[in-house]
Coordinates of C-alpha atoms in Angstrom, one line a residue:
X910 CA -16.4 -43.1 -8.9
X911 CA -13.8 -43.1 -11.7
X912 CA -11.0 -45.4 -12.9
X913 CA -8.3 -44.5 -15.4
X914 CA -6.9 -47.2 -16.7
X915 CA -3.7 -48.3 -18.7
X916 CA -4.5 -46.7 -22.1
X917 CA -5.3 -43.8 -20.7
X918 CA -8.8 -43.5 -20.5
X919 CA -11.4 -43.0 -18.0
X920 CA -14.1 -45.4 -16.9
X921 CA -16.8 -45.0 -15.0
X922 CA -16.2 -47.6 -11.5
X923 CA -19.3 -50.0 -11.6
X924 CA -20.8 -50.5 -8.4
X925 CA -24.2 -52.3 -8.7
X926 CA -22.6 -55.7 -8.9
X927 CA -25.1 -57.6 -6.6
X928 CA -28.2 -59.4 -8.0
X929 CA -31.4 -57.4 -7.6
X930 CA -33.0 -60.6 -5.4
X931 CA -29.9 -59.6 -3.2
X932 CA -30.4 -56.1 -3.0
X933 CA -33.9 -56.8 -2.1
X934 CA -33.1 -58.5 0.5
X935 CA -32.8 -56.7 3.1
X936 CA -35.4 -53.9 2.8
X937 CA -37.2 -55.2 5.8
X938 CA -34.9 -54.7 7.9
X939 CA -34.7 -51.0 7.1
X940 CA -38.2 -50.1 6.5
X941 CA -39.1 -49.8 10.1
X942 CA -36.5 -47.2 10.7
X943 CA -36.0 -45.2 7.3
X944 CA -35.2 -41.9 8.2
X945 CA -32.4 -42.9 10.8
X946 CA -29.0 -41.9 9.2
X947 CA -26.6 -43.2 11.6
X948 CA -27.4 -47.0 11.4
X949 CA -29.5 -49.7 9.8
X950 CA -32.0 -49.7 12.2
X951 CA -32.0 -48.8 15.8
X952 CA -31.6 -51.5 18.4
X953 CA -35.0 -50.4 19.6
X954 CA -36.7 -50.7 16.8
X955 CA -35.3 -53.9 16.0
X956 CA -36.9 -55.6 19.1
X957 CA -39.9 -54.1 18.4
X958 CA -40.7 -54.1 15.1
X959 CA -38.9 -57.5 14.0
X960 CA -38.7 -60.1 13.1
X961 CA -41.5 -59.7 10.3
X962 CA -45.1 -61.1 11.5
X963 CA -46.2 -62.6 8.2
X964 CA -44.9 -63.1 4.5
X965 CA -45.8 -64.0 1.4
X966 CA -44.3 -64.5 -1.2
X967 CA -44.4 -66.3 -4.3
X968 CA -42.8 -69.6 -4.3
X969 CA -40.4 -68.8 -7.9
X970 CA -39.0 -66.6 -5.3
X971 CA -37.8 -69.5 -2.5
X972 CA -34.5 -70.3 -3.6
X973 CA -33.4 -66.7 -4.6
X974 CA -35.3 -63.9 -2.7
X975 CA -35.9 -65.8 0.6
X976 CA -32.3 -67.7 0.6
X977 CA -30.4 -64.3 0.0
X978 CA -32.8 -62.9 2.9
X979 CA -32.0 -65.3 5.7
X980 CA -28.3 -65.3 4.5
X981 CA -27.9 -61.5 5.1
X982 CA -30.1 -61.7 8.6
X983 CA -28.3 -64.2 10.0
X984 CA -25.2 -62.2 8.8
X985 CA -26.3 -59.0 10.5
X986 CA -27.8 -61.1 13.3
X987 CA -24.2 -62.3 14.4
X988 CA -22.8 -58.6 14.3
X989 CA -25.1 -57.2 16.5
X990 CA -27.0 -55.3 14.6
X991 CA -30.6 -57.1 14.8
X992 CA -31.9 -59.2 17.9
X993 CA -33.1 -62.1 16.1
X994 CA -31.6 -65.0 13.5
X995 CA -34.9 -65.6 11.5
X996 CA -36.2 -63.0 9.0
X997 CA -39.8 -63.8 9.4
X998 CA -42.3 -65.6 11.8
X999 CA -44.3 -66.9 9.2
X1000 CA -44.0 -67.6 5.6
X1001 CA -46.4 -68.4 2.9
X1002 CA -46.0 -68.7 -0.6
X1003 CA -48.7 -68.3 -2.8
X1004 CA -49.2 -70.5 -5.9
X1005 CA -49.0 -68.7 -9.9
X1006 CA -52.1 -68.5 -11.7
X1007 CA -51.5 -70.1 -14.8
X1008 CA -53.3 -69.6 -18.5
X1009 CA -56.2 -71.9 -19.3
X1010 CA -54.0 -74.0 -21.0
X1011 CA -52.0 -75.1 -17.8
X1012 CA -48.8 -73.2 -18.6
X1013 CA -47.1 -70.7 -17.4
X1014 CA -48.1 -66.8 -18.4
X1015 CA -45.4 -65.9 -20.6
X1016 CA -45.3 -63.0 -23.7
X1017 CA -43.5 -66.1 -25.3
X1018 CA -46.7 -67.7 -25.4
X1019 CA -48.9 -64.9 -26.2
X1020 CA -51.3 -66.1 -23.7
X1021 CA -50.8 -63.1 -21.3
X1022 CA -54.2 -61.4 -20.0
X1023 CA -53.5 -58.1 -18.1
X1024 CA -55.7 -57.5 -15.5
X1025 CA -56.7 -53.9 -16.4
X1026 CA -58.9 -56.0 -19.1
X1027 CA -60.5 -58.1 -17.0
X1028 CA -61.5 -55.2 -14.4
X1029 CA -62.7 -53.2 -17.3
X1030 CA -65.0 -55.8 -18.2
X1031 CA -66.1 -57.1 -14.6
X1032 CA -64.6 -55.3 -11.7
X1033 CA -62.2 -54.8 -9.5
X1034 CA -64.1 -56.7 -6.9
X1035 CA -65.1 -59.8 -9.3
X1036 CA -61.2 -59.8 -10.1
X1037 CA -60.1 -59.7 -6.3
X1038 CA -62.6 -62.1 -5.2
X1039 CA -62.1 -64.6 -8.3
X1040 CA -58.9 -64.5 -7.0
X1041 CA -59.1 -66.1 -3.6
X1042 CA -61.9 -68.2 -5.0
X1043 CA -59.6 -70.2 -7.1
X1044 CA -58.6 -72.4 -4.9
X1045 CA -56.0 -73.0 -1.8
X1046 CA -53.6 -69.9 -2.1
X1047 CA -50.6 -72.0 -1.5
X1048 CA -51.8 -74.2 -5.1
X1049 CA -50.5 -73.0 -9.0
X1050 CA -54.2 -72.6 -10.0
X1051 CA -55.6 -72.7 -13.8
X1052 CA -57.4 -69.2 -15.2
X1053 CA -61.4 -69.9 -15.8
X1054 CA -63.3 -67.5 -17.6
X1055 CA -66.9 -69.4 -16.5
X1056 CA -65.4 -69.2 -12.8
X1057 CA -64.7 -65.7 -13.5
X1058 CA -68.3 -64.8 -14.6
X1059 CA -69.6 -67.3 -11.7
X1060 CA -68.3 -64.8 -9.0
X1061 CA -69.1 -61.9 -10.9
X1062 CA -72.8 -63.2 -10.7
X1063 CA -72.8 -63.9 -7.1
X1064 CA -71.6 -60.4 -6.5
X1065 CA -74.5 -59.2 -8.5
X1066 CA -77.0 -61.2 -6.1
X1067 CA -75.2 -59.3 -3.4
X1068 CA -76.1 -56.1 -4.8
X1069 CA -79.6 -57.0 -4.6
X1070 CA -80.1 -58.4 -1.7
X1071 CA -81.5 -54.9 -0.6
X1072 CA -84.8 -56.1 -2.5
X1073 CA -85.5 -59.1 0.8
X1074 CA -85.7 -56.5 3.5
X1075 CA -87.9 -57.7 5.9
X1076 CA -88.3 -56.4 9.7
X1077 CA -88.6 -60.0 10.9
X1078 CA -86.1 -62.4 11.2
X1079 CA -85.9 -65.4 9.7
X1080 CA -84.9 -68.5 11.8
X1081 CA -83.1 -70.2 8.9
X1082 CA -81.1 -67.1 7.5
X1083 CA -80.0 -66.0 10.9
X1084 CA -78.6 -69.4 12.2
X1085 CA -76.8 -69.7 8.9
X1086 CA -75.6 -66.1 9.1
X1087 CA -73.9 -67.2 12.7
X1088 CA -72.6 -70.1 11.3
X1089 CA -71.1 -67.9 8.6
X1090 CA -69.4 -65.8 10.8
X1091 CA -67.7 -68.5 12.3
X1092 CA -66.1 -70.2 9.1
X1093 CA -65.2 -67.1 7.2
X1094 CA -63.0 -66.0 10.0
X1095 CA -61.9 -69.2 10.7
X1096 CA -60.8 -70.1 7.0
X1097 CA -59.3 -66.2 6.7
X1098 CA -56.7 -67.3 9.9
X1099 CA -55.8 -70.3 8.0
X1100 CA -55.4 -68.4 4.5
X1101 CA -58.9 -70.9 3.2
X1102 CA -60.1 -67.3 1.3
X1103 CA -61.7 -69.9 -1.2
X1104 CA -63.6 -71.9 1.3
X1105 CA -64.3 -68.3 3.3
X1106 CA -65.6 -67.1 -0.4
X1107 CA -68.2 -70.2 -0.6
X1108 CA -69.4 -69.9 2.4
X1109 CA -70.2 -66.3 1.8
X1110 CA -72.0 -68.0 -1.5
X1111 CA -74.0 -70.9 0.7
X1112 CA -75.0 -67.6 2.9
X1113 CA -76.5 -65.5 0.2
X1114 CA -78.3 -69.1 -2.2
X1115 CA -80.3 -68.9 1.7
X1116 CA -81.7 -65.3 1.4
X1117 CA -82.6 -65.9 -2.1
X1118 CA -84.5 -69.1 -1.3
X1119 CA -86.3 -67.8 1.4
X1120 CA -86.4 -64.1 0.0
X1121 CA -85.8 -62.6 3.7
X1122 CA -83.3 -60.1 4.9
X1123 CA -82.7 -58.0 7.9
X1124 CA -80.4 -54.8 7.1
X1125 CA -78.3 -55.8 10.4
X1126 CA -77.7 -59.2 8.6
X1127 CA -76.8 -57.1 5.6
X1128 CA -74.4 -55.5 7.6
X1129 CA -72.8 -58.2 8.9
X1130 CA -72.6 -60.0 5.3
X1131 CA -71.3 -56.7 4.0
X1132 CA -68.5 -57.0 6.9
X1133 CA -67.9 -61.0 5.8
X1134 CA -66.9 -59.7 2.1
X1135 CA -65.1 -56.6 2.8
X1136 CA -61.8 -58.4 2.5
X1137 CA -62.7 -59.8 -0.7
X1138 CA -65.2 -57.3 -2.6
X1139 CA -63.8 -54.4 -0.6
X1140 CA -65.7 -51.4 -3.1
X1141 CA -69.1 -53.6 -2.8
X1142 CA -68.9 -53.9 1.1
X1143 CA -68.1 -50.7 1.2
X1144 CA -70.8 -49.2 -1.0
X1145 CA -73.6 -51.4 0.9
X1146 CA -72.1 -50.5 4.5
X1147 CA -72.7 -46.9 3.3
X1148 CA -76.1 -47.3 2.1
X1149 CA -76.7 -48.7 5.4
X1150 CA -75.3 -46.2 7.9
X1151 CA -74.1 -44.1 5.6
X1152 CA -71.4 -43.3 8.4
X1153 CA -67.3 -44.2 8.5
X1154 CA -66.0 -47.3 6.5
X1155 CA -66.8 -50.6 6.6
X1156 CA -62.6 -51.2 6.8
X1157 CA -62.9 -50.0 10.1
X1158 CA -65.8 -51.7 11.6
X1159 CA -65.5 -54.0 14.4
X1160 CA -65.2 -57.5 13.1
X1161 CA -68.6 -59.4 13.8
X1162 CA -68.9 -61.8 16.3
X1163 CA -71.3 -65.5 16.5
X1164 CA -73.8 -66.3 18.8
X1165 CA -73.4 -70.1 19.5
X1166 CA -76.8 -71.0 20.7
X1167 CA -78.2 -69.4 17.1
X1168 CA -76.1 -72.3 15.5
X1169 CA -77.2 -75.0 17.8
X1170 CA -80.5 -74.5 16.7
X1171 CA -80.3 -75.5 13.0
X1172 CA -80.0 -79.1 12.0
X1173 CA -78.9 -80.6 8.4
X1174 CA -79.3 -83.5 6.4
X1175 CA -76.1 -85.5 6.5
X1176 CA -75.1 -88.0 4.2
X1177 CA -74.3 -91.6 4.7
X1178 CA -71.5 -93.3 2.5
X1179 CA -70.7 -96.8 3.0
X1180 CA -66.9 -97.8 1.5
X1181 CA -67.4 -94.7 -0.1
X1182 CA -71.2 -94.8 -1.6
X1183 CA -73.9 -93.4 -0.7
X1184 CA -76.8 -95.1 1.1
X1185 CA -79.1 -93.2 2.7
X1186 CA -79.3 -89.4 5.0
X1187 CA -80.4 -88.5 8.8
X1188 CA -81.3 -85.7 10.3
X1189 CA -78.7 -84.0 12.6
X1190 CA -78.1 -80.8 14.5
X1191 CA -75.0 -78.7 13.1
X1192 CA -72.0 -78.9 14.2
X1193 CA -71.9 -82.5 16.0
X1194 CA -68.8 -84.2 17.0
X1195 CA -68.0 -87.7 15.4
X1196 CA -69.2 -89.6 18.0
X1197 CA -72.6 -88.0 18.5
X1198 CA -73.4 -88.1 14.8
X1199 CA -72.6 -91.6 14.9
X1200 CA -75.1 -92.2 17.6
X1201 CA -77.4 -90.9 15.1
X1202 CA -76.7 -92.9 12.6
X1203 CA -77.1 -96.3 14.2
X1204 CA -80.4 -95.7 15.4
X1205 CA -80.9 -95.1 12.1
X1206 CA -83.1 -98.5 9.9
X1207 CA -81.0 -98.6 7.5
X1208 CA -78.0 -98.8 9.1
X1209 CA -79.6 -101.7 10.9
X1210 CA -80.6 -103.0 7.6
X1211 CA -77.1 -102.3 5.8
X1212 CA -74.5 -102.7 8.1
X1213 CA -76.1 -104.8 11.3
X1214 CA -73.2 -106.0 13.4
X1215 CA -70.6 -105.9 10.8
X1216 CA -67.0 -104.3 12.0
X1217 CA -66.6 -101.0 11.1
X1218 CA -62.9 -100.5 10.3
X1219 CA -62.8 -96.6 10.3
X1220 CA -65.2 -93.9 10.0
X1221 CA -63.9 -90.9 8.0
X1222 CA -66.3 -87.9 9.2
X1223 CA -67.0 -83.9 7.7
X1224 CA -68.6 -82.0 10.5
X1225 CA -72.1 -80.8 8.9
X1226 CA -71.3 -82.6 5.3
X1227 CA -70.4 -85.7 5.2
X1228 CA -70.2 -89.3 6.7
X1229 CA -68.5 -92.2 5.1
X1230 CA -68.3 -95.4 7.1
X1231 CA -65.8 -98.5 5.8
X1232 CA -66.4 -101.6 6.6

């Protein structure tokens, strides 16, 4: 550990000579098997355990973290001591939020907010949630106080939803709470937390317009947000069975025929303006909606026989025809 050199004196040998995105390269690899003090990791564990599943990172991190990551693996990889050349299975990279101005958070800038603030004053839930409300996780996304405040209002409604209890269940809330369950855990596979979050939003504007609430619906909506508002699921799971942890709970499942049941009023744009609405079931594919649509008057009356160059269609939302 020591060096004496020329003059005579004694220095201290410097070893940590690699950059820190180099020495943190390579923890994965050894996380699996910590304790083992005869190699990086076993040649069991290795097969099992790797390569990694799912990362994130941020994306400031590509070119340094990642690069020095895949380097090293494919290093170790052609020694024989892992199994397989890629680091990780699947790789996203979440976008920076950035101040209200558009830039960067920087002390430079003095336009720093530390999140122990904002929790203090909201939550830890409105925080979390605001978060993956933002927008797409992959996308650099602009802090918004009056989006902040939004969500922390719409976990407030949540709270009371507790004053709708009804025995009965409504016909509306219940197809909706099916559909519900079907694009929340469909937009969490794809990472679309924002798009899960409104949903969850769409769900609870329902109960409030029609003032009706089962507690198994509760349930289910309390299982919906628990990845989001975890201490708020978790507090109205309890109130409910007052048993384990909603973190636990079996994922809820949909009941197609509930959602077949419900029908919505869909849009019509023509060359991108909109002309008139029909009545459809939910979730119709682009051809049966389309059906619906010509027998439709006013598409006799505005479009007739003219040649429809492409129809651009959002199942439940939207249908824009251009001619």
């Amino acid at each position: 550990p020591h060096y004496k050199a020329k003059d005579g004196k004694v220095y201290r040998r410097e070893c940590d000579t690699l950059d820190t995105f180099m020495c943190s390269s390579f923890y994965f690899l050894r996380f699996p098997d910590a304790h083992n003090p005869h190699e990086l990791i076993s040649k069991d564990y290795a097969e099992k355990f790797l390569p990694v599943d799912f990362y994130s990172w941020g994306k400031e991190h590509t070119v340094w973290h990642l690069l020095y990551a895949r380097f090293i693996n494919k290093f170790l990889y052609d020694q024989w001591y892992i199994t397989n050349p890629e680091p990780f299975m699947k790789l996203v990279h979440q976008g920076m939020v950035l101040a209200q101005d558009g830039r960067k958070m920087w002390k430079r800038y003095g336009n720093v907010i530390d999140p122990l603030d904002v929790i203090a004053k909201y939550s830890s839930d409105s925080l979390r949630t605001y978060l993956m409300f933002m927008g797409p996780v992959e996308a650099d996304k602009n802090r918004n106080d009056n989006a902040l405040q939004w969500v922390h209002r719409f976990l407030e409604r949540v709270k009371r939803l507790p004053e709708f209890f009804k025995h009965d269940v409504h016909a509306d809330v219940d197809a909706l709470l099916h559909k519900t369950i079907k694009g929340v855990t469909e937009k969490i596979k794809k990472y679309k937390f924002n798009t899960a979050v409104s949903k969850l939003m769409i769900l609870v504007n329902k109960v409030y317009e029609v003032q009706q609430i089962t507690k198994w619906q509760l349930k289910i909506i309390a299982q919906l947000l628990s990845p989001f508002a975890t201490e708020l699921a978790e507090e109205t799971w309890l109130s409910l069975w007052g048993e384990q942890s909603v973190h636990i709970s079996t994922w809820p499942t949909r009941d197609e025929s509930k959602m077949l049941e419900t029908t919505v009023t869909l849009p019509v744009q023509i060359n991108g303006k909109k002309k008139f609405e029909v009545e459809v079931a939910t979730w119709l594919t682009e051809a049966d909606a389309m059906e619906v649509v010509k027998a439709s008057p006013s598409y006799e009356r505005l479009i007739g026989t003219a040649p429809i160059k492409k129809v651009i269609y959002v199942q439940d939302k939207i249908i824009n025809i251009i001619l």
